[in-house]
């Protein structure tokens, strides 16, 4: 059972994960860049339990969130690029379970089934959720939110 959701606080997939956790009463948090920096400015203080990393480099907070979670879920529409690709390679380097779900290839129900099977194997208490920022994929926030709501509303 997922007890905590963490993310880096960036717009897009990260912010959707935090919003779903807050909406469903799941503990959330995570490492964020120094100064709480995101592409839309400072990450709002409405998001609790976010800890500033020692520097503003996004890769630093990404690595810390992977390190401090039990597994990482990466949601995208298409192949991984940039920070999402760094997330996958860092999870591999740290020996942490990760799953990339391509929402351009799967419907919401199919994505939820794939993630549910993976979660049954990995059984993370703390799940790191990552994916593209909103400027790289304007639809990723809403798609991530729909997938996580469907997934977590039925999580035992």
Coordinates of C-alpha atoms in Angstrom, one line a residue:
X1 CA 0.0 0.0 0.0
X2 CA 1.3 3.4 -1.0
X3 CA 1.6 5.5 2.2
X4 CA 3.5 8.5 0.7
X5 CA 3.9 10.1 -2.7
X6 CA 7.0 12.2 -3.5
X7 CA 7.9 14.3 -6.4
X8 CA 10.3 17.2 -7.4
X9 CA 7.5 19.8 -7.5
X10 CA 8.0 20.8 -11.1
X11 CA 4.9 21.7 -13.2
X12 CA 3.3 18.8 -15.1
X13 CA 3.5 15.2 -13.8
X14 CA 5.3 16.2 -10.6
X15 CA 2.6 18.7 -9.6
X16 CA -0.2 16.4 -10.6
X17 CA 1.2 13.7 -8.3
X18 CA 1.3 16.1 -5.3
X19 CA -2.2 17.4 -6.1
X20 CA -3.7 13.9 -6.2
X21 CA -2.0 12.9 -2.9
X22 CA -3.4 16.1 -1.3
X23 CA -6.9 15.5 -2.7
X24 CA -6.9 11.9 -1.5
X25 CA -5.4 12.5 1.9
X26 CA -2.1 10.7 1.1
X27 CA 1.1 12.0 2.7
X28 CA 3.2 13.8 0.1
X29 CA 6.5 15.6 -0.1
X30 CA 9.9 15.3 -1.7
X31 CA 13.1 17.0 -2.5
X32 CA 12.8 20.2 -4.6
X33 CA 15.5 22.5 -6.0
X34 CA 17.0 25.2 -3.7
X35 CA 14.7 28.2 -3.6
X36 CA 11.7 25.9 -4.4
X37 CA 12.4 26.7 -8.1
X38 CA 10.1 25.4 -10.9
X39 CA 9.5 26.6 -14.4
X40 CA 6.5 28.7 -13.2
X41 CA 8.5 30.4 -10.4
X42 CA 8.6 29.3 -6.8
X43 CA 6.7 26.1 -5.9
X44 CA 3.7 27.2 -3.9
X45 CA 3.8 26.8 -0.2
X46 CA 0.5 24.9 -0.4
X47 CA 2.6 21.8 -1.0
X48 CA 3.7 20.5 2.3
X49 CA 6.8 18.5 3.3
X50 CA 8.9 19.7 0.4
X51 CA 12.6 19.9 1.4
X52 CA 15.0 22.1 -0.5
X53 CA 18.1 20.4 -1.9
X54 CA 21.5 22.0 -1.4
X55 CA 21.5 23.5 -4.9
X56 CA 19.0 24.6 -7.6
X57 CA 20.0 21.9 -10.1
X58 CA 16.9 19.7 -10.9
X59 CA 19.0 16.6 -11.2
X60 CA 20.0 16.8 -7.6
X61 CA 16.5 16.7 -6.3
X62 CA 15.6 14.0 -8.8
X63 CA 18.4 11.7 -7.4
X64 CA 17.4 12.4 -3.8
X65 CA 13.8 11.6 -4.5
X66 CA 14.8 8.3 -6.1
X67 CA 17.2 7.5 -3.3
X68 CA 14.6 8.2 -0.6
X69 CA 11.7 6.3 -2.2
X70 CA 11.0 2.6 -2.6
X71 CA 10.1 2.9 -6.3
X72 CA 9.7 5.4 -9.1
X73 CA 6.9 5.7 -11.6
X74 CA 7.6 7.8 -14.7
X75 CA 4.6 8.9 -16.8
X76 CA 5.0 10.4 -20.2
X77 CA 3.4 10.6 -23.6
X78 CA 6.1 9.1 -25.8
X79 CA 9.7 8.4 -25.3
X80 CA 11.7 9.7 -22.4
X81 CA 13.7 12.8 -22.8
X82 CA 15.7 15.2 -20.6
X83 CA 14.9 15.0 -16.9
X84 CA 12.6 12.0 -17.4
X85 CA 15.4 10.1 -19.1
X86 CA 17.7 11.2 -16.3
X87 CA 15.2 9.8 -13.8
X88 CA 15.1 6.4 -15.4
X89 CA 18.9 6.2 -15.7
X90 CA 19.4 7.3 -12.1
X91 CA 16.9 4.7 -10.8
X92 CA 18.9 2.0 -12.7
X93 CA 22.2 3.4 -11.3
X94 CA 20.8 3.3 -7.7
X95 CA 19.3 -0.1 -8.1
X96 CA 15.8 1.2 -7.5
X97 CA 12.7 -0.2 -9.1
X98 CA 11.1 2.0 -11.7
X99 CA 8.4 1.8 -14.4
X100 CA 7.9 4.0 -17.4
X101 CA 4.3 4.2 -18.6
X102 CA 3.8 5.8 -22.0
X103 CA 0.3 7.4 -21.9
X104 CA 0.4 7.9 -25.7
X105 CA 0.4 4.2 -26.1
X106 CA -2.0 3.2 -23.3
X107 CA -5.5 4.2 -22.2
X108 CA -6.0 5.3 -18.6
X109 CA -7.5 1.8 -17.7
X110 CA -4.7 0.0 -19.4
X111 CA -2.1 2.2 -17.7
X112 CA -3.7 1.6 -14.3
X113 CA -3.6 -2.2 -14.9
X114 CA 0.1 -2.1 -15.9
X115 CA 1.0 0.1 -12.9
X116 CA -1.1 -2.1 -10.5
X117 CA 0.7 -5.2 -11.6
X118 CA 4.1 -3.5 -11.1
X119 CA 3.1 -2.2 -7.7
X120 CA 2.0 -5.7 -6.6
X121 CA 5.6 -6.8 -7.3
X122 CA 7.4 -3.8 -5.9
X123 CA 5.1 -3.0 -3.0
X124 CA 6.4 0.5 -2.3
X125 CA 5.4 2.4 0.7
X126 CA 6.9 5.6 -0.7
X127 CA 6.3 6.1 -4.4
X128 CA 8.3 8.7 -6.4
X129 CA 6.3 10.1 -9.4
X130 CA 8.1 11.8 -12.2
X131 CA 7.5 12.9 -15.8
X132 CA 7.7 15.8 -18.2
X133 CA 7.2 19.4 -17.1
X134 CA 4.1 21.2 -18.5
X135 CA 6.1 23.3 -21.0
X136 CA 7.3 20.0 -22.6
X137 CA 3.9 18.4 -22.5
X138 CA 0.9 20.6 -21.8
X139 CA -1.4 17.5 -21.4
X140 CA 0.8 15.5 -18.9
X141 CA -0.7 17.2 -15.8
X142 CA -4.3 16.1 -16.6
X143 CA -3.3 12.7 -17.9
X144 CA -1.1 12.0 -14.8
X145 CA -3.9 13.2 -12.5
X146 CA -6.5 10.9 -14.1
X147 CA -4.2 7.8 -14.0
X148 CA -3.1 8.4 -10.4
X149 CA -6.7 9.1 -9.2
X150 CA -7.9 5.9 -10.8
X151 CA -5.0 4.0 -9.4
X152 CA -5.1 5.3 -5.8
X153 CA -8.8 5.4 -5.3
X154 CA -8.8 1.6 -5.6
X155 CA -5.4 1.0 -3.8
X156 CA -5.8 -1.4 -0.9

